[in-house]
Structures are given as structure tokens and as C-alpha cells.
């Protein structure tokens, strides 16, 4: 491991600004590691020529004193963001050879801020999963695994979390529909924020469940997260759900006091499945926040127990509609030598999608079908409203809510992928904020008995990521978490 790749976002930018190294040098270092790295399977694609030419252009801008805010910083991208000219597959066979002719708004903003594309990271197929085991390109390994026991990095942004934790990138982009930034961040000991729904544009991100999908960064520090989100966020005409609201200075929030703030603790999150080690870290988090001068109060989120089943109706319903476009005609893979259109469609989809994606399409189609719509989809939408109301009333008494990110730390590859319900249980603490469209962040807080990371989750009011950055910094300082 070289010195440059040990640096996070802030330190890399400092080194570049002080001309300790050039963007070309930094980019070369990362490309070298990515090329030789075989153990984690975190990256699925990179383009050295493109990255180096972007780095050179960045160095030229700096030489002319025209440095941009993220000038020369290598950025890894989850394979769900369209990057112009770069294969974007959502880790599915059906999009194996899809090369977009356009750029997602979020990535384009980052390149416009001087960021340098460094490669595509693996993910669960179409972002459906919590372990990165459903990727068409194989499982990703959690860098915290001991040699005898391979652990999952979490999912679906598992490649991004693994890459950032193992110093294969100073920052990687993720998306979060029901926990896909926060849960892998927790498993790999990185910071991950899912901003408020509408804060970042969804344009050019391959859609899973459009009323839930949001983009966000995975980084090794809270301040790095603030800086990157600053440059990703903002209104976009191309996404009708993007909200036209000013993007505050998130970095400033990292140094604000939390004295006098009220932090809510929902007892509904104290479920049977919660591991004692996670509960212990949660108690420690409460103490750190109290020590920093905030007040801890109890809040009620009575519909929490319905959040997981609600999510697993709403998300598959939207997915079944979004994934209808992959039919072998317009995009990617097509099954050859079939008899007629109907057979081409069905065989393309049968072969092109993996098992979990097919399961979601079946569930989604079922809950939307005539006769079942009212009983499942409509009811789930009503419960979703109840969950939103729960949060509204909790936030009339507090500034943020503190919970664990996941009920346990990283588990073994193969341990939970037999039974989908066991896998879905991972998302129990992350889906409520997703259904309510609220910002939520995972901060590394300690280790489990396996000596693997555990994260704490902060949930904030809509468009109040600032409070999360302030409290997140306190948790980060108090936990004094040592990354690998
Ligand atoms: N694990 C959840 C799922 O499989 C969340 C995925 C995500 O946020 N993209 O649906």
C-alpha cells in the first residue's frame, strides 16, 4: 500500500493543492492497484486511458490556476450510474454490453467539479440485494474478512464500500433504495449517506424503484462525505422529482456544536434480532452524543414493524415496471435463435436476469395485478403514509434519530442467500427512512466480536443533512474508529 492511496478525499485534495503530487500520479497509483487487485473483486471495469487523460487535463487546469473544487480527485462509480462511453451493466447479464451514450447528472457534476473517473464498482444485480452476492460478475469480498472466512461487504453498493475501505479509491459513489449505501458502509467501516429523496438527481441512474432511489457517497470520513455530497447535489430539470432547494454548505456543518440538540431513540428498533454487540454500540453512541451536550429523548415510531413488508411490496412493484424495458429489443442482451417475438422476449428475460431480480419482478407483477392491487400495493402505499406520519410527529420533538444501521455486522458469503427473508431482514433499520424519503447516514462506531465494523445510523428531517453531518462528526470523533 502506498502513501497516496492511504489518503482520503480531503488529504488527497490537500496534497494536490500543495503540488506534493499530480493528479496523473494519484490516478496512476490507483489504476496500478486496481489492475493487480484480485482478492476483493470490488471493481468490474476500468479504462486507464480515459482516466489518465482526464487526470492530465486536470493537472493542466491546476497549472493555469483554474483548479476546481474536486480537482484531480479519483472517484469510483457504482455500475448503476451511466458514464458516457463506459460499460454500465447494473451487474446484470441483460445489460452486460450496454455502453451509454450519455452521462448521469450526478457523475457529470462531479467531473465538472474536477473529479477523475477511476472505474466501475460491482453491486448486487439492479441494486437488489444486501450482500453483493447477486452480481453477475461474482461476489465481492469484505476487506475485513479473515483469510479463513470470507465475509460479504453488504449490498447493494458492496463494491463501492469494499473499494473505499480497502483504499482502492478515496471515494466511491453508491445508490440507496432501501439501505444500499448505509448497510455496506456499516459492514465495511466507511461513512455512507443517503440524502433526502430529491436532493440528488436520478437522471442517468439505472432505475430500481423510482420513488425510493437516491445517490450518495461512500467515504472514509464524515467531512469527505460532506464535501462530495456538496458537489453531487442540486436541482436538475431532467429529474421531475428533483427538488429546487438551495444546497447548504455541508462542510460547515461538520464543525457545528450539537449542544442543546434533541436526539430521538425509537424503542421500536429494539427488536429480537438485534445482536447484543450492536445494542452495546448503540448505547455507547447515545452516551457520546450526551457527552457532547445533546439531550436524548424517547420517540415513538409505531409503524416501524410494517416498514419491511411495505418496502418489499413497493420496491418490487416499481422494479417490475422499471425492468419491463429490458426485452432484448432496445438494450443489451438478446437471446438468439428464438421463434417469434413472444419467445424472444421471454427467453431473453429468462436468461438475462438473475434469480433475485426475477423474484422481485414476480412479486411486483403480482402485487400490481388486478385483484391483488388493493390488498397489497394500495395497502402498502397507505402504510407508507403512516410511516411518514410517524416520522413527522417524532421530528416535532427531536432534531435527529439515532439507531443501529443493521441488526448485525458482516456475515459469511453464502450464509444468508438461501432464504430471501433472512436476507431482507438486513434492511429492517434502513427501509423506514427510505419509505419516508428522509436523509440517513451510517457512521462506523465500533467492532463486533468478529472484529468487523458496526455502524450507527442517524436519520434526519427532510433536507436537513446538515444536522446529520454535525452529529456524525461527533460520533466519528468519539468512536475513534480505525479503518483497515
Ligand atoms: N437490500 C435492499 C433490497 O434488496 C435495498 C437495496 C437498495 O437499497 N438498492 O431491496
PDB file of N, CA, C and O in Angstrom, residues 44-87:
ATOM      1  N   UNK A  44     -15.344  -3.852 -11.449  1.00  0.00           N
ATOM      2  CA  UNK A  44     -15.628  -4.765 -12.554  1.00  0.00           C
ATOM      3  C   UNK A  44     -15.116  -4.213 -13.886  1.00  0.00           C
ATOM      4  O   UNK A  44     -15.050  -4.917 -14.869  1.00  0.00           O
ATOM      5  N   UNK A  45     -14.753  -2.928 -13.885  1.00  0.00           N
ATOM      6  CA  UNK A  45     -14.379  -2.325 -15.153  1.00  0.00           C
ATOM      7  C   UNK A  45     -13.588  -1.043 -14.890  1.00  0.00           C
ATOM      8  O   UNK A  45     -13.896  -0.324 -13.956  1.00  0.00           O
ATOM      9  N   UNK A  46     -12.567  -0.813 -15.692  1.00  0.00           N
ATOM     10  CA  UNK A  46     -11.900   0.487 -15.628  1.00  0.00           C
ATOM     11  C   UNK A  46     -11.337   0.784 -17.007  1.00  0.00           C
ATOM     12  O   UNK A  46     -11.288  -0.090 -17.867  1.00  0.00           O
ATOM     13  N   UNK A  47     -10.933   2.032 -17.208  1.00  0.00           N
ATOM     14  CA  UNK A  47     -10.449   2.449 -18.516  1.00  0.00           C
ATOM     15  C   UNK A  47      -9.267   3.384 -18.264  1.00  0.00           C
ATOM     16  O   UNK A  47      -9.430   4.592 -18.108  1.00  0.00           O
ATOM     17  N   UNK A  48      -8.079   2.769 -18.186  1.00  0.00           N
ATOM     18  CA  UNK A  48      -6.876   3.509 -17.775  1.00  0.00           C
ATOM     19  C   UNK A  48      -6.619   4.711 -18.688  1.00  0.00           C
ATOM     20  O   UNK A  48      -6.285   5.802 -18.214  1.00  0.00           O
ATOM     21  N   UNK A  49      -6.829   4.492 -19.969  1.00  0.00           N
ATOM     22  CA  UNK A  49      -6.539   5.566 -20.931  1.00  0.00           C
ATOM     23  C   UNK A  49      -7.408   6.799 -20.647  1.00  0.00           C
ATOM     24  O   UNK A  49      -6.912   7.921 -20.572  1.00  0.00           O
ATOM     25  N   UNK A  50      -8.706   6.537 -20.447  1.00  0.00           N
ATOM     26  CA  UNK A  50      -9.637   7.642 -20.188  1.00  0.00           C
ATOM     27  C   UNK A  50      -9.268   8.345 -18.864  1.00  0.00           C
ATOM     28  O   UNK A  50      -9.192   9.572 -18.808  1.00  0.00           O
ATOM     29  N   UNK A  51      -9.040   7.553 -17.815  1.00  0.00           N
ATOM     30  CA  UNK A  51      -8.752   8.147 -16.506  1.00  0.00           C
ATOM     31  C   UNK A  51      -7.482   8.984 -16.563  1.00  0.00           C
ATOM     32  O   UNK A  51      -7.430  10.092 -16.020  1.00  0.00           O
ATOM     33  N   UNK A  52      -6.454   8.452 -17.238  1.00  0.00           N
ATOM     34  CA  UNK A  52      -5.195   9.209 -17.287  1.00  0.00           C
ATOM     35  C   UNK A  52      -5.344  10.480 -18.106  1.00  0.00           C
ATOM     36  O   UNK A  52      -4.778  11.523 -17.754  1.00  0.00           O
ATOM     37  N   UNK A  53      -6.130  10.427 -19.166  1.00  0.00           N
ATOM     38  CA  UNK A  53      -6.268  11.667 -19.952  1.00  0.00           C
ATOM     39  C   UNK A  53      -7.077  12.700 -19.163  1.00  0.00           C
ATOM     40  O   UNK A  53      -6.773  13.898 -19.215  1.00  0.00           O
ATOM     41  N   UNK A  54      -8.058  12.239 -18.369  1.00  0.00           N
ATOM     42  CA  UNK A  54      -8.803  13.180 -17.523  1.00  0.00           C
ATOM     43  C   UNK A  54      -7.873  13.793 -16.461  1.00  0.00           C
ATOM     44  O   UNK A  54      -7.933  14.982 -16.157  1.00  0.00           O
ATOM     45  N   UNK A  55      -6.997  12.943 -15.914  1.00  0.00           N
ATOM     46  CA  UNK A  55      -6.061  13.422 -14.882  1.00  0.00           C
ATOM     47  C   UNK A  55      -5.114  14.463 -15.459  1.00  0.00           C
ATOM     48  O   UNK A  55      -4.816  15.486 -14.825  1.00  0.00           O
ATOM     49  N   UNK A  56      -4.658  14.224 -16.697  1.00  0.00           N
ATOM     50  CA  UNK A  56      -3.740  15.187 -17.328  1.00  0.00           C
ATOM     51  C   UNK A  56      -4.445  16.527 -17.555  1.00  0.00           C
ATOM     52  O   UNK A  56      -3.864  17.585 -17.313  1.00  0.00           O
ATOM     53  N   UNK A  57      -5.691  16.453 -18.005  1.00  0.00           N
ATOM     54  CA  UNK A  57      -6.458  17.694 -18.219  1.00  0.00           C
ATOM     55  C   UNK A  57      -6.608  18.445 -16.892  1.00  0.00           C
ATOM     56  O   UNK A  57      -6.514  19.675 -16.836  1.00  0.00           O
ATOM     57  N   UNK A  58      -6.827  17.674 -15.830  1.00  0.00           N
ATOM     58  CA  UNK A  58      -6.973  18.286 -14.520  1.00  0.00           C
ATOM     59  C   UNK A  58      -5.671  18.971 -14.099  1.00  0.00           C
ATOM     60  O   UNK A  58      -5.685  20.106 -13.605  1.00  0.00           O
ATOM     61  N   UNK A  59      -4.551  18.293 -14.321  1.00  0.00           N
ATOM     62  CA  UNK A  59      -3.255  18.905 -13.980  1.00  0.00           C
ATOM     63  C   UNK A  59      -3.026  20.192 -14.778  1.00  0.00           C
ATOM     64  O   UNK A  59      -2.471  21.168 -14.270  1.00  0.00           O
ATOM     65  N   UNK A  60      -3.486  20.189 -16.020  1.00  0.00           N
ATOM     66  CA  UNK A  60      -3.327  21.409 -16.849  1.00  0.00           C
ATOM     67  C   UNK A  60      -4.143  22.565 -16.275  1.00  0.00           C
ATOM     68  O   UNK A  60      -3.672  23.697 -16.220  1.00  0.00           O
ATOM     69  N   UNK A  61      -5.366  22.245 -15.825  1.00  0.00           N
ATOM     70  CA  UNK A  61      -6.205  23.308 -15.240  1.00  0.00           C
ATOM     71  C   UNK A  61      -5.537  23.866 -13.989  1.00  0.00           C
ATOM     72  O   UNK A  61      -5.497  25.066 -13.761  1.00  0.00           O
ATOM     73  N   UNK A  62      -4.991  22.958 -13.200  1.00  0.00           N
ATOM     74  CA  UNK A  62      -4.345  23.412 -11.972  1.00  0.00           C
ATOM     75  C   UNK A  62      -3.122  24.300 -12.289  1.00  0.00           C
ATOM     76  O   UNK A  62      -2.913  25.325 -11.652  1.00  0.00           O
ATOM     77  N   UNK A  63      -2.375  23.874 -13.296  1.00  0.00           N
ATOM     78  CA  UNK A  63      -1.183  24.643 -13.675  1.00  0.00           C
ATOM     79  C   UNK A  63      -1.574  26.059 -14.109  1.00  0.00           C
ATOM     80  O   UNK A  63      -0.806  27.010 -13.938  1.00  0.00           O
ATOM     81  N   UNK A  64      -2.786  26.199 -14.659  1.00  0.00           N
ATOM     82  CA  UNK A  64      -3.255  27.531 -15.092  1.00  0.00           C
ATOM     83  C   UNK A  64      -3.988  28.258 -13.978  1.00  0.00           C
ATOM     84  O   UNK A  64      -4.720  29.228 -14.239  1.00  0.00           O
ATOM     85  N   UNK A  65      -3.861  27.731 -12.764  1.00  0.00           N
ATOM     86  CA  UNK A  65      -4.571  28.305 -11.599  1.00  0.00           C
ATOM     87  C   UNK A  65      -6.082  28.303 -11.762  1.00  0.00           C
ATOM     88  O   UNK A  65      -6.767  29.200 -11.293  1.00  0.00           O
ATOM     89  N   UNK A  66      -6.580  27.272 -12.472  1.00  0.00           N
ATOM     90  CA  UNK A  66      -8.030  27.186 -12.669  1.00  0.00           C
ATOM     91  C   UNK A  66      -8.589  25.947 -11.983  1.00  0.00           C
ATOM     92  O   UNK A  66      -9.486  25.282 -12.499  1.00  0.00           O
ATOM     93  N   UNK A  67      -8.002  25.625 -10.830  1.00  0.00           N
ATOM     94  CA  UNK A  67      -8.415  24.381 -10.150  1.00  0.00           C
ATOM     95  C   UNK A  67      -9.858  24.458  -9.665  1.00  0.00           C
ATOM     96  O   UNK A  67     -10.290  25.462  -9.102  1.00  0.00           O
ATOM     97  N   UNK A  68     -10.584  23.372  -9.904  1.00  0.00           N
ATOM     98  CA  UNK A  68     -11.986  23.254  -9.476  1.00  0.00           C
ATOM     99  C   UNK A  68     -12.030  22.618  -8.079  1.00  0.00           C
ATOM    100  O   UNK A  68     -11.013  22.111  -7.601  1.00  0.00           O
ATOM    101  N   UNK A  69     -13.240  22.602  -7.422  1.00  0.00           N
ATOM    102  CA  UNK A  69     -13.297  22.123  -6.027  1.00  0.00           C
ATOM    103  C   UNK A  69     -12.777  20.698  -5.793  1.00  0.00           C
ATOM    104  O   UNK A  69     -12.220  20.420  -4.746  1.00  0.00           O
ATOM    105  N   UNK A  70     -12.980  19.784  -6.743  1.00  0.00           N
ATOM    106  CA  UNK A  70     -12.510  18.402  -6.540  1.00  0.00           C
ATOM    107  C   UNK A  70     -11.367  18.096  -7.515  1.00  0.00           C
ATOM    108  O   UNK A  70     -11.170  16.949  -7.931  1.00  0.00           O
ATOM    109  N   UNK A  71     -10.628  19.129  -7.866  1.00  0.00           N
ATOM    110  CA  UNK A  71      -9.646  18.999  -8.943  1.00  0.00           C
ATOM    111  C   UNK A  71      -8.671  17.835  -8.762  1.00  0.00           C
ATOM    112  O   UNK A  71      -7.898  17.776  -7.814  1.00  0.00           O
ATOM    113  N   UNK A  72      -8.772  16.872  -9.701  1.00  0.00           N
ATOM    114  CA  UNK A  72      -7.801  15.778  -9.762  1.00  0.00           C
ATOM    115  C   UNK A  72      -8.121  14.588  -8.875  1.00  0.00           C
ATOM    116  O   UNK A  72      -7.345  13.633  -8.815  1.00  0.00           O
ATOM    117  N   UNK A  73      -9.254  14.610  -8.194  1.00  0.00           N
ATOM    118  CA  UNK A  73      -9.597  13.538  -7.242  1.00  0.00           C
ATOM    119  C   UNK A  73     -10.168  12.305  -7.965  1.00  0.00           C
ATOM    120  O   UNK A  73     -11.196  12.409  -8.634  1.00  0.00           O
ATOM    121  N   UNK A  74      -9.544  11.135  -7.794  1.00  0.00           N
ATOM    122  CA  UNK A  74     -10.113   9.924  -8.406  1.00  0.00           C
ATOM    123  C   UNK A  74     -11.416   9.522  -7.725  1.00  0.00           C
ATOM    124  O   UNK A  74     -11.501   9.523  -6.501  1.00  0.00           O
ATOM    125  N   UNK A  75     -12.416   9.191  -8.523  1.00  0.00           N
ATOM    126  CA  UNK A  75     -13.732   8.823  -7.999  1.00  0.00           C
ATOM    127  C   UNK A  75     -14.171   7.503  -8.630  1.00  0.00           C
ATOM    128  O   UNK A  75     -14.209   7.370  -9.853  1.00  0.00           O
ATOM    129  N   UNK A  76     -14.509   6.527  -7.781  1.00  0.00           N
ATOM    130  CA  UNK A  76     -15.034   5.248  -8.279  1.00  0.00           C
ATOM    131  C   UNK A  76     -16.554   5.350  -8.351  1.00  0.00           C
ATOM    132  O   UNK A  76     -17.181   6.044  -7.551  1.00  0.00           O
ATOM    133  N   UNK A  77     -17.149   4.654  -9.309  1.00  0.00           N
ATOM    134  CA  UNK A  77     -18.577   4.822  -9.591  1.00  0.00           C
ATOM    135  C   UNK A  77     -19.277   3.462  -9.577  1.00  0.00           C
ATOM    136  O   UNK A  77     -18.857   2.541 -10.285  1.00  0.00           O
ATOM    137  N   UNK A  78     -20.318   3.347  -8.773  1.00  0.00           N
ATOM    138  CA  UNK A  78     -21.137   2.126  -8.784  1.00  0.00           C
ATOM    139  C   UNK A  78     -21.659   1.897 -10.207  1.00  0.00           C
ATOM    140  O   UNK A  78     -22.042   2.865 -10.882  1.00  0.00           O
ATOM    141  N   UNK A  79     -21.698   0.649 -10.618  1.00  0.00           N
ATOM    142  CA  UNK A  79     -22.038   0.346 -12.007  1.00  0.00           C
ATOM    143  C   UNK A  79     -23.501   0.591 -12.380  1.00  0.00           C
ATOM    144  O   UNK A  79     -24.011   0.057 -13.362  1.00  0.00           O
ATOM    145  N   UNK A  80     -24.163   1.429 -11.620  1.00  0.00           N
ATOM    146  CA  UNK A  80     -25.563   1.753 -11.888  1.00  0.00           C
ATOM    147  C   UNK A  80     -25.690   3.164 -12.489  1.00  0.00           C
ATOM    148  O   UNK A  80     -26.738   3.551 -12.980  1.00  0.00           O
ATOM    149  N   UNK A  81     -24.592   3.931 -12.418  1.00  0.00           N
ATOM    150  CA  UNK A  81     -24.573   5.291 -12.978  1.00  0.00           C
ATOM    151  C   UNK A  81     -24.105   5.206 -14.421  1.00  0.00           C
ATOM    152  O   UNK A  81     -23.049   4.625 -14.691  1.00  0.00           O
ATOM    153  N   UNK A  82     -24.850   5.792 -15.325  1.00  0.00           N
ATOM    154  CA  UNK A  82     -24.392   5.846 -16.711  1.00  0.00           C
ATOM    155  C   UNK A  82     -23.196   6.780 -16.810  1.00  0.00           C
ATOM    156  O   UNK A  82     -23.266   7.934 -16.396  1.00  0.00           O
ATOM    157  N   UNK A  83     -22.105   6.253 -17.322  1.00  0.00           N
ATOM    158  CA  UNK A  83     -20.928   7.070 -17.608  1.00  0.00           C
ATOM    159  C   UNK A  83     -20.722   6.945 -19.115  1.00  0.00           C
ATOM    160  O   UNK A  83     -20.584   5.827 -19.632  1.00  0.00           O
ATOM    161  N   UNK A  84     -20.740   8.065 -19.775  1.00  0.00           N
ATOM    162  CA  UNK A  84     -20.714   8.071 -21.242  1.00  0.00           C
ATOM    163  C   UNK A  84     -19.541   7.256 -21.800  1.00  0.00           C
ATOM    164  O   UNK A  84     -18.392   7.470 -21.391  1.00  0.00           O
ATOM    165  N   UNK A  85     -19.852   6.324 -22.659  1.00  0.00           N
ATOM    166  CA  UNK A  85     -18.802   5.540 -23.312  1.00  0.00           C
ATOM    167  C   UNK A  85     -18.254   4.403 -22.468  1.00  0.00           C
ATOM    168  O   UNK A  85     -17.416   3.633 -22.944  1.00  0.00           O
ATOM    169  N   UNK A  86     -18.689   4.269 -21.222  1.00  0.00           N
ATOM    170  CA  UNK A  86     -18.174   3.214 -20.335  1.00  0.00           C
ATOM    171  C   UNK A  86     -19.269   2.194 -20.071  1.00  0.00           C
ATOM    172  O   UNK A  86     -20.392   2.563 -19.714  1.00  0.00           O
ATOM    173  N   UNK A  87     -18.919   0.928 -20.195  1.00  0.00           N
ATOM    174  CA  UNK A  87     -19.916  -0.121 -19.992  1.00  0.00           C
ATOM    175  C   UNK A  87     -20.643   0.066 -18.658  1.00  0.00           C
ATOM    176  O   UNK A  87     -20.007   0.282 -17.623  1.00  0.00           O
TER     177      UNK A  87
END
